[in-house]
Amino acid sequence: MAAALSGCGLVSAPQSMLNPAGPVARDQLNLIYSSMWVMVLVFVVVAGALLVILLRFRWKGQKELPPQWEGSTRLELLWTIVPFILLALLAVGTVRDSFVLAAPSGKNVLRVNVVGHQYWWAFSYPGTNIVTANELHIPVGQKVELVLTSADVIHAFWVPRLGGKTALVPGRTNIMWIEASQPGLYRGQCAEFCGTGHADMRLLVDAQTPAKFAQWEQEMEHPVVQPTTALAKEGEQLFATESCSSCHTIGGTRYAGVVGPNLTNLAQRPMIAGNLLPNTPQNLAAWLKDPQAVKPGALMPNLHLSPDKIKALVAFLESLKTPAPTGSV
Ligand code: CUA
């Protein structure tokens, strides 16, 4: 038991629902705790009574059967009414939270459309041109309504520290909401088996101060693509000639493929490959060389690029960042 429980530390638990970081996750955890304590109470009373009866009324060598009787109105009423009260208590919290968590209330709600793909996430912000992949940016202290659907099979959106999981089902729309109380990076994970790459279908929620979030929105709305080195410029050409552009969009360029993840301002993202690897030139190169070796089941084809072409493409991709507008936040 000690060995099993040692796996539940909070400090190194970036994906634990026991470590909530926002009101939704906290409400859900409180509901779990309050239900658990009711169940603990029932267990202690029932198991305690059983133990007392077993010890006290043991067979002590009597020859005769003890008096046989059945039916006690008082007892029958007791064990009908007590469970009824306990279930009613459990229902109060469950019903209340079900309504509170069904949809965000109030006016100041940020809406984000989430589409699950094998094996990555697309996030788009209605009313803007912002589309990003695997990295959901939200402002802290604001309710974020997630409108969930899928492009292929059933997935489930789960960022344990911000809220419980909700399925993304092709052909239908599910709603959930999250809110982060503190700035930070929160890890998430697809929670519905969806194929070979399921375990690697991760995501990152970047909760930012409202000022930082507004700046990010600016950078994503008006991305600047200015490869400065000759190598990066060569990479920009290769992006079209090697057919990367038929699947990927890069804001600020003419590249507008929609099959794969949107790569706008890619160099600003901390992680690549569905939040699997830190965004370093080495990892990008490994990814371009053989995507399936990095992430088994990835639908990005191996283009059998030469090392020189990979170098140029990496230089181009690493240049995709939009400098913060001067004079703003
Ligand atoms: Cu998507 Cu599992």
mmCIF file with all atom_site columns, C-alpha atoms in Angstrom, residues 115-284:
data_model
loop_
_atom_site.group_PDB
_atom_site.id
_atom_site.type_symbol
_atom_site.label_atom_id
_atom_site.label_alt_id
_atom_site.label_comp_id
_atom_site.label_asym_id
_atom_site.label_entity_id
_atom_site.label_seq_id
_atom_site.pdbx_PDB_ins_code
_atom_site.Cartn_x
_atom_site.Cartn_y
_atom_site.Cartn_z
_atom_site.occupancy
_atom_site.B_iso_or_equiv
_atom_site.pdbx_formal_charge
_atom_site.auth_seq_id
_atom_site.auth_comp_id
_atom_site.auth_asym_id
_atom_site.auth_atom_id
_atom_site.pdbx_PDB_model_num
ATOM 1   C CA . VAL A 1 115 ? -11.191 19.728 -32.922 1.00 0.00 ? 115 VAL A CA 1
ATOM 2   C CA . GLY A 1 116 ? -9.608  16.374 -32.135 1.00 0.00 ? 116 GLY A CA 1
ATOM 3   C CA . HIS A 1 117 ? -7.504  14.759 -34.856 1.00 0.00 ? 117 HIS A CA 1
ATOM 4   C CA . GLN A 1 118 ? -5.517  11.535 -34.932 1.00 0.00 ? 118 GLN A CA 1
ATOM 5   C CA . TYR A 1 119 ? -3.261  12.472 -33.007 1.00 0.00 ? 119 TYR A CA 1
ATOM 6   C CA . TRP A 1 120 ? -3.246  16.188 -32.361 1.00 0.00 ? 120 TRP A CA 1
ATOM 7   C CA . TRP A 1 121 ? -5.481  19.049 -31.281 1.00 0.00 ? 121 TRP A CA 1
ATOM 8   C CA . ALA A 1 122 ? -6.656  22.069 -33.252 1.00 0.00 ? 122 ALA A CA 1
ATOM 9   C CA . PHE A 1 123 ? -7.723  25.186 -31.350 1.00 0.00 ? 123 PHE A CA 1
ATOM 10  C CA . SER A 1 124 ? -9.421  28.107 -33.069 1.00 0.00 ? 124 SER A CA 1
ATOM 11  C CA . TYR A 1 125 ? -10.718 31.319 -31.579 1.00 0.00 ? 125 TYR A CA 1
ATOM 12  C CA . PRO A 1 126 ? -14.042 32.429 -33.136 1.00 0.00 ? 126 PRO A CA 1
ATOM 13  C CA . GLY A 1 127 ? -14.124 36.023 -34.310 1.00 0.00 ? 127 GLY A CA 1
ATOM 14  C CA . THR A 1 128 ? -10.379 36.001 -35.001 1.00 0.00 ? 128 THR A CA 1
ATOM 15  C CA . ASN A 1 129 ? -8.037  34.348 -37.499 1.00 0.00 ? 129 ASN A CA 1
ATOM 16  C CA . ILE A 1 130 ? -6.235  32.550 -34.711 1.00 0.00 ? 130 ILE A CA 1
ATOM 17  C CA . VAL A 1 131 ? -5.736  28.831 -35.175 1.00 0.00 ? 131 VAL A CA 1
ATOM 18  C CA . THR A 1 132 ? -3.151  26.875 -33.281 1.00 0.00 ? 132 THR A CA 1
ATOM 19  C CA . ALA A 1 133 ? -2.252  23.290 -32.530 1.00 0.00 ? 133 ALA A CA 1
ATOM 20  C CA . ASN A 1 134 ? -1.704  21.323 -29.334 1.00 0.00 ? 134 ASN A CA 1
ATOM 21  C CA . GLU A 1 135 ? -1.205  24.476 -27.282 1.00 0.00 ? 135 GLU A CA 1
ATOM 22  C CA . LEU A 1 136 ? -4.286  26.172 -25.893 1.00 0.00 ? 136 LEU A CA 1
ATOM 23  C CA . HIS A 1 137 ? -3.737  29.737 -24.714 1.00 0.00 ? 137 HIS A CA 1
ATOM 24  C CA . ILE A 1 138 ? -6.190  31.104 -22.154 1.00 0.00 ? 138 ILE A CA 1
ATOM 25  C CA . PRO A 1 139 ? -6.254  34.145 -19.889 1.00 0.00 ? 139 PRO A CA 1
ATOM 26  C CA . VAL A 1 140 ? -6.232  33.434 -16.156 1.00 0.00 ? 140 VAL A CA 1
ATOM 27  C CA . GLY A 1 141 ? -9.329  34.217 -14.123 1.00 0.00 ? 141 GLY A CA 1
ATOM 28  C CA . GLN A 1 142 ? -11.634 33.990 -17.125 1.00 0.00 ? 142 GLN A CA 1
ATOM 29  C CA . LYS A 1 143 ? -14.094 31.251 -17.974 1.00 0.00 ? 143 LYS A CA 1
ATOM 30  C CA . VAL A 1 144 ? -13.187 29.491 -21.203 1.00 0.00 ? 144 VAL A CA 1
ATOM 31  C CA . GLU A 1 145 ? -15.915 27.641 -23.039 1.00 0.00 ? 145 GLU A CA 1
ATOM 32  C CA . LEU A 1 146 ? -14.590 24.772 -25.109 1.00 0.00 ? 146 LEU A CA 1
ATOM 33  C CA . VAL A 1 147 ? -16.725 23.683 -28.044 1.00 0.00 ? 147 VAL A CA 1
ATOM 34  C CA . LEU A 1 148 ? -15.554 20.170 -28.762 1.00 0.00 ? 148 LEU A CA 1
ATOM 35  C CA . THR A 1 149 ? -15.831 18.027 -31.861 1.00 0.00 ? 149 THR A CA 1
ATOM 36  C CA . SER A 1 150 ? -13.728 15.535 -33.786 1.00 0.00 ? 150 SER A CA 1
ATOM 37  C CA . ALA A 1 151 ? -12.453 15.222 -37.355 1.00 0.00 ? 151 ALA A CA 1
ATOM 38  C CA . ASP A 1 152 ? -12.136 11.442 -37.314 1.00 0.00 ? 152 ASP A CA 1
ATOM 39  C CA . VAL A 1 153 ? -12.724 9.170  -34.311 1.00 0.00 ? 153 VAL A CA 1
ATOM 40  C CA . ILE A 1 154 ? -13.783 9.736  -30.704 1.00 0.00 ? 154 ILE A CA 1
ATOM 41  C CA . HIS A 1 155 ? -11.202 11.512 -28.539 1.00 0.00 ? 155 HIS A CA 1
ATOM 42  C CA . ALA A 1 156 ? -11.502 13.001 -25.053 1.00 0.00 ? 156 ALA A CA 1
ATOM 43  C CA . PHE A 1 157 ? -10.182 16.347 -23.871 1.00 0.00 ? 157 PHE A CA 1
ATOM 44  C CA . TRP A 1 158 ? -8.618  16.109 -20.428 1.00 0.00 ? 158 TRP A CA 1
ATOM 45  C CA . VAL A 1 159 ? -6.482  18.610 -18.573 1.00 0.00 ? 159 VAL A CA 1
ATOM 46  C CA . PRO A 1 160 ? -6.739  17.082 -15.081 1.00 0.00 ? 160 PRO A CA 1
ATOM 47  C CA . ARG A 1 161 ? -5.685  20.177 -13.140 1.00 0.00 ? 161 ARG A CA 1
ATOM 48  C CA . LEU A 1 162 ? -8.328  22.318 -14.877 1.00 0.00 ? 162 LEU A CA 1
ATOM 49  C CA . GLY A 1 163 ? -11.312 19.978 -15.229 1.00 0.00 ? 163 GLY A CA 1
ATOM 50  C CA . GLY A 1 164 ? -12.692 16.532 -15.913 1.00 0.00 ? 164 GLY A CA 1
ATOM 51  C CA . LYS A 1 165 ? -12.704 14.889 -19.305 1.00 0.00 ? 165 LYS A CA 1
ATOM 52  C CA . THR A 1 166 ? -15.218 15.420 -22.089 1.00 0.00 ? 166 THR A CA 1
ATOM 53  C CA . ALA A 1 167 ? -15.511 13.359 -25.271 1.00 0.00 ? 167 ALA A CA 1
ATOM 54  C CA . LEU A 1 168 ? -14.989 14.783 -28.757 1.00 0.00 ? 168 LEU A CA 1
ATOM 55  C CA . VAL A 1 169 ? -17.394 12.915 -31.010 1.00 0.00 ? 169 VAL A CA 1
ATOM 56  C CA . PRO A 1 170 ? -17.470 13.189 -34.821 1.00 0.00 ? 170 PRO A CA 1
ATOM 57  C CA . GLY A 1 171 ? -20.676 14.822 -36.005 1.00 0.00 ? 171 GLY A CA 1
ATOM 58  C CA . ARG A 1 172 ? -21.675 16.264 -32.677 1.00 0.00 ? 172 ARG A CA 1
ATOM 59  C CA . THR A 1 173 ? -20.707 19.135 -30.424 1.00 0.00 ? 173 THR A CA 1
ATOM 60  C CA . ASN A 1 174 ? -19.957 18.864 -26.733 1.00 0.00 ? 174 ASN A CA 1
ATOM 61  C CA . ILE A 1 175 ? -19.434 21.782 -24.403 1.00 0.00 ? 175 ILE A CA 1
ATOM 62  C CA . MET A 1 176 ? -17.245 22.075 -21.360 1.00 0.00 ? 176 MET A CA 1
ATOM 63  C CA . TRP A 1 177 ? -15.553 24.943 -19.608 1.00 0.00 ? 177 TRP A CA 1
ATOM 64  C CA . ILE A 1 178 ? -12.345 25.475 -17.736 1.00 0.00 ? 178 ILE A CA 1
ATOM 65  C CA . GLU A 1 179 ? -10.720 28.303 -15.855 1.00 0.00 ? 179 GLU A CA 1
ATOM 66  C CA . ALA A 1 180 ? -7.179  28.649 -14.536 1.00 0.00 ? 180 ALA A CA 1
ATOM 67  C CA . SER A 1 181 ? -6.623  30.586 -11.320 1.00 0.00 ? 181 SER A CA 1
ATOM 68  C CA . GLN A 1 182 ? -2.866  31.029 -11.743 1.00 0.00 ? 182 GLN A CA 1
ATOM 69  C CA . PRO A 1 183 ? -0.647  31.575 -14.781 1.00 0.00 ? 183 PRO A CA 1
ATOM 70  C CA . GLY A 1 184 ? 1.250   28.477 -15.802 1.00 0.00 ? 184 GLY A CA 1
ATOM 71  C CA . LEU A 1 185 ? 1.501   25.527 -18.137 1.00 0.00 ? 185 LEU A CA 1
ATOM 72  C CA . TYR A 1 186 ? -0.996  22.744 -17.564 1.00 0.00 ? 186 TYR A CA 1
ATOM 73  C CA . ARG A 1 187 ? -0.544  19.387 -19.230 1.00 0.00 ? 187 ARG A CA 1
ATOM 74  C CA . GLY A 1 188 ? -3.346  17.445 -20.808 1.00 0.00 ? 188 GLY A CA 1
ATOM 75  C CA . GLN A 1 189 ? -3.910  14.221 -22.588 1.00 0.00 ? 189 GLN A CA 1
ATOM 76  C CA . CYS A 1 190 ? -6.403  12.557 -24.904 1.00 0.00 ? 190 CYS A CA 1
ATOM 77  C CA . ALA A 1 191 ? -8.381  10.280 -22.594 1.00 0.00 ? 191 ALA A CA 1
ATOM 78  C CA . GLU A 1 192 ? -10.206 8.070  -25.086 1.00 0.00 ? 192 GLU A CA 1
ATOM 79  C CA . PHE A 1 193 ? -8.354  5.361  -26.964 1.00 0.00 ? 193 PHE A CA 1
ATOM 80  C CA . CYS A 1 194 ? -8.236  6.626  -30.547 1.00 0.00 ? 194 CYS A CA 1
ATOM 81  C CA . GLY A 1 195 ? -5.532  4.576  -32.278 1.00 0.00 ? 195 GLY A CA 1
ATOM 82  C CA . THR A 1 196 ? -1.795  3.949  -32.338 1.00 0.00 ? 196 THR A CA 1
ATOM 83  C CA . GLY A 1 197 ? -0.854  7.499  -31.367 1.00 0.00 ? 197 GLY A CA 1
ATOM 84  C CA . HIS A 1 198 ? -3.391  7.861  -28.539 1.00 0.00 ? 198 HIS A CA 1
ATOM 85  C CA . ALA A 1 199 ? -0.833  7.964  -25.714 1.00 0.00 ? 199 ALA A CA 1
ATOM 86  C CA . ASP A 1 200 ? 1.120   10.665 -27.556 1.00 0.00 ? 200 ASP A CA 1
ATOM 87  C CA . MET A 1 201 ? -1.918  12.854 -28.185 1.00 0.00 ? 201 MET A CA 1
ATOM 88  C CA . ARG A 1 202 ? -0.989  15.372 -25.563 1.00 0.00 ? 202 ARG A CA 1
ATOM 89  C CA . LEU A 1 203 ? -1.671  19.037 -25.168 1.00 0.00 ? 203 LEU A CA 1
ATOM 90  C CA . LEU A 1 204 ? -0.545  22.012 -23.203 1.00 0.00 ? 204 LEU A CA 1
ATOM 91  C CA . VAL A 1 205 ? -2.686  24.767 -21.734 1.00 0.00 ? 205 VAL A CA 1
ATOM 92  C CA . ASP A 1 206 ? -0.779  28.014 -21.391 1.00 0.00 ? 206 ASP A CA 1
ATOM 93  C CA . ALA A 1 207 ? -2.686  30.145 -18.874 1.00 0.00 ? 207 ALA A CA 1
ATOM 94  C CA . GLN A 1 208 ? -1.444  33.707 -19.158 1.00 0.00 ? 208 GLN A CA 1
ATOM 95  C CA . THR A 1 209 ? -2.131  37.001 -17.473 1.00 0.00 ? 209 THR A CA 1
ATOM 96  C CA . PRO A 1 210 ? -4.755  38.956 -19.451 1.00 0.00 ? 210 PRO A CA 1
ATOM 97  C CA . ALA A 1 211 ? -2.028  41.341 -20.712 1.00 0.00 ? 211 ALA A CA 1
ATOM 98  C CA . LYS A 1 212 ? 0.219   38.518 -21.923 1.00 0.00 ? 212 LYS A CA 1
ATOM 99  C CA . PHE A 1 213 ? -2.759  36.760 -23.490 1.00 0.00 ? 213 PHE A CA 1
ATOM 100 C CA . ALA A 1 214 ? -3.720  39.935 -25.363 1.00 0.00 ? 214 ALA A CA 1
ATOM 101 C CA . GLN A 1 215 ? -0.150  40.179 -26.633 1.00 0.00 ? 215 GLN A CA 1
ATOM 102 C CA . TRP A 1 216 ? -0.246  36.556 -27.793 1.00 0.00 ? 216 TRP A CA 1
ATOM 103 C CA . GLU A 1 217 ? -3.516  37.258 -29.622 1.00 0.00 ? 217 GLU A CA 1
ATOM 104 C CA . GLN A 1 218 ? -1.850  40.202 -31.362 1.00 0.00 ? 218 GLN A CA 1
ATOM 105 C CA . GLU A 1 219 ? 1.104   38.085 -32.438 1.00 0.00 ? 219 GLU A CA 1
ATOM 106 C CA . MET A 1 220 ? -1.174  35.337 -33.730 1.00 0.00 ? 220 MET A CA 1
ATOM 107 C CA . GLU A 1 221 ? -3.501  37.745 -35.543 1.00 0.00 ? 221 GLU A CA 1
ATOM 108 C CA . HIS A 1 222 ? -0.659  39.529 -37.300 1.00 0.00 ? 222 HIS A CA 1
ATOM 109 C CA . PRO A 1 223 ? 2.183   37.043 -37.620 1.00 0.00 ? 223 PRO A CA 1
ATOM 110 C CA . VAL A 1 224 ? 5.363   38.306 -39.209 1.00 0.00 ? 224 VAL A CA 1
ATOM 111 C CA . VAL A 1 225 ? 7.393   35.836 -41.246 1.00 0.00 ? 225 VAL A CA 1
ATOM 112 C CA . GLN A 1 226 ? 10.848  37.175 -41.978 1.00 0.00 ? 226 GLN A CA 1
ATOM 113 C CA . PRO A 1 227 ? 13.474  34.484 -42.460 1.00 0.00 ? 227 PRO A CA 1
ATOM 114 C CA . THR A 1 228 ? 16.734  36.420 -42.220 1.00 0.00 ? 228 THR A CA 1
ATOM 115 C CA . THR A 1 229 ? 19.410  33.858 -43.069 1.00 0.00 ? 229 THR A CA 1
ATOM 116 C CA . ALA A 1 230 ? 19.953  32.351 -46.518 1.00 0.00 ? 230 ALA A CA 1
ATOM 117 C CA . LEU A 1 231 ? 19.365  28.902 -45.049 1.00 0.00 ? 231 LEU A CA 1
ATOM 118 C CA . ALA A 1 232 ? 16.003  29.901 -43.594 1.00 0.00 ? 232 ALA A CA 1
ATOM 119 C CA . LYS A 1 233 ? 15.009  31.508 -46.905 1.00 0.00 ? 233 LYS A CA 1
ATOM 120 C CA . GLU A 1 234 ? 15.886  28.262 -48.662 1.00 0.00 ? 234 GLU A CA 1
ATOM 121 C CA . GLY A 1 235 ? 13.732  26.442 -46.087 1.00 0.00 ? 235 GLY A CA 1
ATOM 122 C CA . GLU A 1 236 ? 10.807  28.709 -46.898 1.00 0.00 ? 236 GLU A CA 1
ATOM 123 C CA . GLN A 1 237 ? 11.019  27.634 -50.546 1.00 0.00 ? 237 GLN A CA 1
ATOM 124 C CA . LEU A 1 238 ? 11.367  23.972 -49.601 1.00 0.00 ? 238 LEU A CA 1
ATOM 125 C CA . PHE A 1 239 ? 8.215   24.254 -47.496 1.00 0.00 ? 239 PHE A CA 1
ATOM 126 C CA . ALA A 1 240 ? 6.296   24.588 -50.780 1.00 0.00 ? 240 ALA A CA 1
ATOM 127 C CA . THR A 1 241 ? 8.387   22.369 -53.074 1.00 0.00 ? 241 THR A CA 1
ATOM 128 C CA . GLU A 1 242 ? 8.547   19.475 -50.614 1.00 0.00 ? 242 GLU A CA 1
ATOM 129 C CA . SER A 1 243 ? 4.742   19.681 -50.261 1.00 0.00 ? 243 SER A CA 1
ATOM 130 C CA . CYS A 1 244 ? 4.703   20.647 -46.550 1.00 0.00 ? 244 CYS A CA 1
ATOM 131 C CA . SER A 1 245 ? 2.426   23.511 -47.552 1.00 0.00 ? 245 SER A CA 1
ATOM 132 C CA . SER A 1 246 ? -0.274  21.210 -48.893 1.00 0.00 ? 246 SER A CA 1
ATOM 133 C CA . CYS A 1 247 ? -1.012  20.119 -45.305 1.00 0.00 ? 247 CYS A CA 1
ATOM 134 C CA . HIS A 1 248 ? 0.156   23.002 -43.093 1.00 0.00 ? 248 HIS A CA 1
ATOM 135 C CA . THR A 1 249 ? -0.812  26.631 -42.717 1.00 0.00 ? 249 THR A CA 1
ATOM 136 C CA . ILE A 1 250 ? 1.682   29.270 -41.627 1.00 0.00 ? 250 ILE A CA 1
ATOM 137 C CA . GLY A 1 251 ? 0.045   32.590 -40.796 1.00 0.00 ? 251 GLY A CA 1
ATOM 138 C CA . GLY A 1 252 ? 1.834   35.469 -42.538 1.00 0.00 ? 252 GLY A CA 1
ATOM 139 C CA . THR A 1 253 ? 2.685   33.346 -45.594 1.00 0.00 ? 253 THR A CA 1
ATOM 140 C CA . ARG A 1 254 ? 0.729   32.034 -48.579 1.00 0.00 ? 254 ARG A CA 1
ATOM 141 C CA . TYR A 1 255 ? 0.891   28.512 -47.134 1.00 0.00 ? 255 TYR A CA 1
ATOM 142 C CA . ALA A 1 256 ? -2.600  27.454 -46.155 1.00 0.00 ? 256 ALA A CA 1
ATOM 143 C CA . GLY A 1 257 ? -2.940  23.652 -45.960 1.00 0.00 ? 257 GLY A CA 1
ATOM 144 C CA . VAL A 1 258 ? -5.513  22.476 -43.472 1.00 0.00 ? 258 VAL A CA 1
ATOM 145 C CA . VAL A 1 259 ? -4.855  18.730 -43.160 1.00 0.00 ? 259 VAL A CA 1
ATOM 146 C CA . GLY A 1 260 ? -2.116  18.979 -40.529 1.00 0.00 ? 260 GLY A CA 1
ATOM 147 C CA . PRO A 1 261 ? -1.516  21.254 -37.567 1.00 0.00 ? 261 PRO A CA 1
ATOM 148 C CA . ASN A 1 262 ? -1.331  25.010 -38.107 1.00 0.00 ? 262 ASN A CA 1
ATOM 149 C CA . LEU A 1 263 ? 2.294   26.098 -37.664 1.00 0.00 ? 263 LEU A CA 1
ATOM 150 C CA . THR A 1 264 ? 1.838   29.844 -37.174 1.00 0.00 ? 264 THR A CA 1
ATOM 151 C CA . ASN A 1 265 ? 4.559   31.205 -34.854 1.00 0.00 ? 265 ASN A CA 1
ATOM 152 C CA . LEU A 1 266 ? 5.805   27.652 -34.352 1.00 0.00 ? 266 LEU A CA 1
ATOM 153 C CA . ALA A 1 267 ? 9.122   28.805 -32.875 1.00 0.00 ? 267 ALA A CA 1
ATOM 154 C CA . GLN A 1 268 ? 7.234   30.393 -29.972 1.00 0.00 ? 268 GLN A CA 1
ATOM 155 C CA . ARG A 1 269 ? 5.804   27.066 -28.835 1.00 0.00 ? 269 ARG A CA 1
ATOM 156 C CA . PRO A 1 270 ? 7.673   25.276 -26.073 1.00 0.00 ? 270 PRO A CA 1
ATOM 157 C CA . MET A 1 271 ? 6.834   21.816 -27.421 1.00 0.00 ? 271 MET A CA 1
ATOM 158 C CA . ILE A 1 272 ? 6.404   20.039 -30.785 1.00 0.00 ? 272 ILE A CA 1
ATOM 159 C CA . ALA A 1 273 ? 4.921   16.781 -32.072 1.00 0.00 ? 273 ALA A CA 1
ATOM 160 C CA . GLY A 1 274 ? 1.688   16.873 -30.091 1.00 0.00 ? 274 GLY A CA 1
ATOM 161 C CA . ASN A 1 275 ? 3.457   18.202 -26.996 1.00 0.00 ? 275 ASN A CA 1
ATOM 162 C CA . LEU A 1 276 ? 5.810   15.235 -26.967 1.00 0.00 ? 276 LEU A CA 1
ATOM 163 C CA . LEU A 1 277 ? 9.210   16.887 -27.385 1.00 0.00 ? 277 LEU A CA 1
ATOM 164 C CA . PRO A 1 278 ? 10.771  20.213 -26.388 1.00 0.00 ? 278 PRO A CA 1
ATOM 165 C CA . ASN A 1 279 ? 10.907  22.542 -29.376 1.00 0.00 ? 279 ASN A CA 1
ATOM 166 C CA . THR A 1 280 ? 14.630  22.408 -30.184 1.00 0.00 ? 280 THR A CA 1
ATOM 167 C CA . PRO A 1 281 ? 16.343  22.349 -33.611 1.00 0.00 ? 281 PRO A CA 1
ATOM 168 C CA . GLN A 1 282 ? 17.560  18.798 -32.890 1.00 0.00 ? 282 GLN A CA 1
ATOM 169 C CA . ASN A 1 283 ? 14.066  17.536 -32.109 1.00 0.00 ? 283 ASN A CA 1
ATOM 170 C CA . LEU A 1 284 ? 12.547  19.313 -35.110 1.00 0.00 ? 284 LEU A CA 1
#
